[in-house]
């Protein structure tokens, strides 16, 4: 069994920043990356608002740089997902992944959130065959094609703008007549000649032929009129749900499944378990705020481990690589 001082579950900006701090504080640190290294920001092509990058940076490059920085201080990356975790007996906590068991004195939960689905006929059937939740990953397949983007928030508009690099036209389908996105993104999207808007409208079904998406059924929510729209790609950006299922019954969650976290010290309902990023934050949801919350969770974890070590020696640990 691998023994570490700190296990970090999740590898988005919150987890990677936490790893930089705990590893630099010479606490042996394992980052369990989960299936999507880098989290949501790694699926964003252009990151324009992360400080220190005036010309922007891609999401994958930003996360790669954070990983390199954490590794420089000795953090170990486990390219695996948590299958089970036992927080019931207190520290040290037992974590199982597909390939190993880890004992950790403290845990930092930075497992984030996942794209929400529309739950309409054809959505699952055509995922990866015209239906996508990641413009960075799939946008290039839609060169000179017709695509729709579903949603009216920042993600929908930002990704729609990105998709205009490839697609002929990008039609944003929004269920209301007012966008939720920031004014800056609205202005940019409305000025883009490749972007069109259809308001007061939802997608009822994704249609396809020979295993590929060929169109969607749209419904005007005010008139109930249905129309068929031929499209090659359906990009869905309607928000995110917290990845908290593995903590059900072990950590306090709110009624939407977000972790209940003490804002003052980033602690959770179990002593020695801290959290940061979108697993608890529904307000800010920026890469930079996730990084800040990961930093705060790490600082409180370091203090918790230090205070506890002063009271009782912890188990012998594997040595931490020096920077
Ligand atoms: P969001 O702000 O929650 O917006 C989700 C959008 O999808 C809303 O317009 C919503 O409609 C629509 N929607 C939700 N469920 C739907 C359904 N079942 N059918 C049709 N439409 C549905 O989510 P987000 O855009 O992913 O943004 C999440 C957070 O990340 C936000 O805080 C945002 O500011 C932040 N973010 C920031 C940036 C940036 O700063 N550049 C970029 C991306 C994301 P309604 O408007 O009617 O509710």
PDB file of C-alpha atoms and ligand atoms in Angstrom, residues 49 118 151-155 158 174-176 180 237-240 283-286, ligand 1:
ATOM      1  CA  UNK A  49      -8.216  35.657 -18.271  1.00  0.00           C
ATOM      2  CA  UNK A 118     -29.840  17.424 -21.987  1.00  0.00           C
ATOM      3  CA  UNK A 151     -26.902  27.059 -23.835  1.00  0.00           C
ATOM      4  CA  UNK A 152     -26.804  30.763 -23.104  1.00  0.00           C
ATOM      5  CA  UNK A 153     -24.043  31.024 -20.492  1.00  0.00           C
ATOM      6  CA  UNK A 154     -20.349  31.926 -20.660  1.00  0.00           C
ATOM      7  CA  UNK A 155     -19.347  28.413 -21.707  1.00  0.00           C
ATOM      8  CA  UNK A 158     -16.991  31.171 -25.413  1.00  0.00           C
ATOM      9  CA  UNK A 174     -31.018  29.207 -26.028  1.00  0.00           C
ATOM     10  CA  UNK A 175     -34.170  28.389 -24.064  1.00  0.00           C
ATOM     11  CA  UNK A 176     -34.863  32.022 -23.111  1.00  0.00           C
ATOM     12  CA  UNK A 180     -26.871  34.529 -19.145  1.00  0.00           C
ATOM     13  CA  UNK A 237     -22.866  23.660 -22.756  1.00  0.00           C
ATOM     14  CA  UNK A 238     -25.713  23.863 -20.258  1.00  0.00           C
ATOM     15  CA  UNK A 239     -23.759  23.884 -17.003  1.00  0.00           C
ATOM     16  CA  UNK A 240     -22.110  21.306 -14.797  1.00  0.00           C
ATOM     17  CA  UNK A 283     -20.355  31.072  -7.488  1.00  0.00           C
ATOM     18  CA  UNK A 284     -17.023  31.896  -9.117  1.00  0.00           C
ATOM     19  CA  UNK A 285     -16.070  28.799 -11.153  1.00  0.00           C
ATOM     20  CA  UNK A 286     -12.977  30.309 -12.717  1.00  0.00           C
TER      21      UNK A 286
HETATM   22  P1  LIG B   1     -24.232  28.385 -16.640  1.00  0.00           P
HETATM   23  O1  LIG B   1     -23.743  29.758 -16.382  1.00  0.00           O
HETATM   24  O2  LIG B   1     -24.969  27.644 -15.588  1.00  0.00           O
HETATM   25  O3  LIG B   1     -25.151  28.467 -17.947  1.00  0.00           O
HETATM   26  C1  LIG B   1     -25.843  27.340 -18.397  1.00  0.00           C
HETATM   27  C2  LIG B   1     -26.695  27.759 -19.560  1.00  0.00           C
HETATM   28  O4  LIG B   1     -27.369  26.591 -20.062  1.00  0.00           O
HETATM   29  C3  LIG B   1     -27.772  28.769 -19.170  1.00  0.00           C
HETATM   30  O5  LIG B   1     -27.918  29.710 -20.195  1.00  0.00           O
HETATM   31  C4  LIG B   1     -29.019  27.906 -19.023  1.00  0.00           C
HETATM   32  O6  LIG B   1     -30.194  28.569 -19.374  1.00  0.00           O
HETATM   33  C5  LIG B   1     -28.770  26.797 -20.027  1.00  0.00           C
HETATM   34  N1  LIG B   1     -29.397  25.543 -19.621  1.00  0.00           N
HETATM   35  C6  LIG B   1     -29.281  24.894 -18.444  1.00  0.00           C
HETATM   36  N2  LIG B   1     -29.982  23.749 -18.464  1.00  0.00           N
HETATM   37  C7  LIG B   1     -30.559  23.679 -19.684  1.00  0.00           C
HETATM   38  C8  LIG B   1     -31.389  22.730 -20.322  1.00  0.00           C
HETATM   39  N3  LIG B   1     -31.777  21.604 -19.707  1.00  0.00           N
HETATM   40  N4  LIG B   1     -31.786  22.969 -21.577  1.00  0.00           N
HETATM   41  C9  LIG B   1     -31.397  24.098 -22.222  1.00  0.00           C
HETATM   42  N5  LIG B   1     -30.601  25.029 -21.687  1.00  0.00           N
HETATM   43  C10 LIG B   1     -30.185  24.811 -20.430  1.00  0.00           C
HETATM   44  O7  LIG B   1     -23.062  27.389 -17.093  1.00  0.00           O
HETATM   45  P2  LIG B   1     -21.696  27.731 -17.893  1.00  0.00           P
HETATM   46  O8  LIG B   1     -21.933  28.597 -19.050  1.00  0.00           O
HETATM   47  O9  LIG B   1     -21.068  26.414 -18.109  1.00  0.00           O
HETATM   48  O10 LIG B   1     -20.843  28.533 -16.856  1.00  0.00           O
HETATM   49  C11 LIG B   1     -20.552  27.929 -15.576  1.00  0.00           C
HETATM   50  C12 LIG B   1     -19.718  28.892 -14.765  1.00  0.00           C
HETATM   51  O11 LIG B   1     -18.417  28.998 -15.349  1.00  0.00           O
HETATM   52  C13 LIG B   1     -20.300  30.296 -14.736  1.00  0.00           C
HETATM   53  O12 LIG B   1     -20.104  30.832 -13.453  1.00  0.00           O
HETATM   54  C14 LIG B   1     -19.484  31.052 -15.754  1.00  0.00           C
HETATM   55  O13 LIG B   1     -19.368  32.432 -15.470  1.00  0.00           O
HETATM   56  C15 LIG B   1     -18.135  30.357 -15.646  1.00  0.00           C
HETATM   57  N6  LIG B   1     -17.416  30.455 -16.928  1.00  0.00           N
HETATM   58  C16 LIG B   1     -16.667  31.583 -17.142  1.00  0.00           C
HETATM   59  C17 LIG B   1     -15.995  31.743 -18.337  1.00  0.00           C
HETATM   60  C18 LIG B   1     -15.175  32.991 -18.563  1.00  0.00           C
HETATM   61  O14 LIG B   1     -15.068  33.798 -17.679  1.00  0.00           O
HETATM   62  N7  LIG B   1     -14.586  33.203 -19.701  1.00  0.00           N
HETATM   63  C19 LIG B   1     -16.084  30.774 -19.341  1.00  0.00           C
HETATM   64  C20 LIG B   1     -16.867  29.650 -19.108  1.00  0.00           C
HETATM   65  C21 LIG B   1     -17.549  29.513 -17.891  1.00  0.00           C
HETATM   66  P3  LIG B   1     -30.771  29.754 -18.465  1.00  0.00           P
HETATM   67  O15 LIG B   1     -29.909  30.951 -18.756  1.00  0.00           O
HETATM   68  O16 LIG B   1     -32.164  29.899 -18.945  1.00  0.00           O
HETATM   69  O17 LIG B   1     -30.681  29.277 -17.053  1.00  0.00           O
END
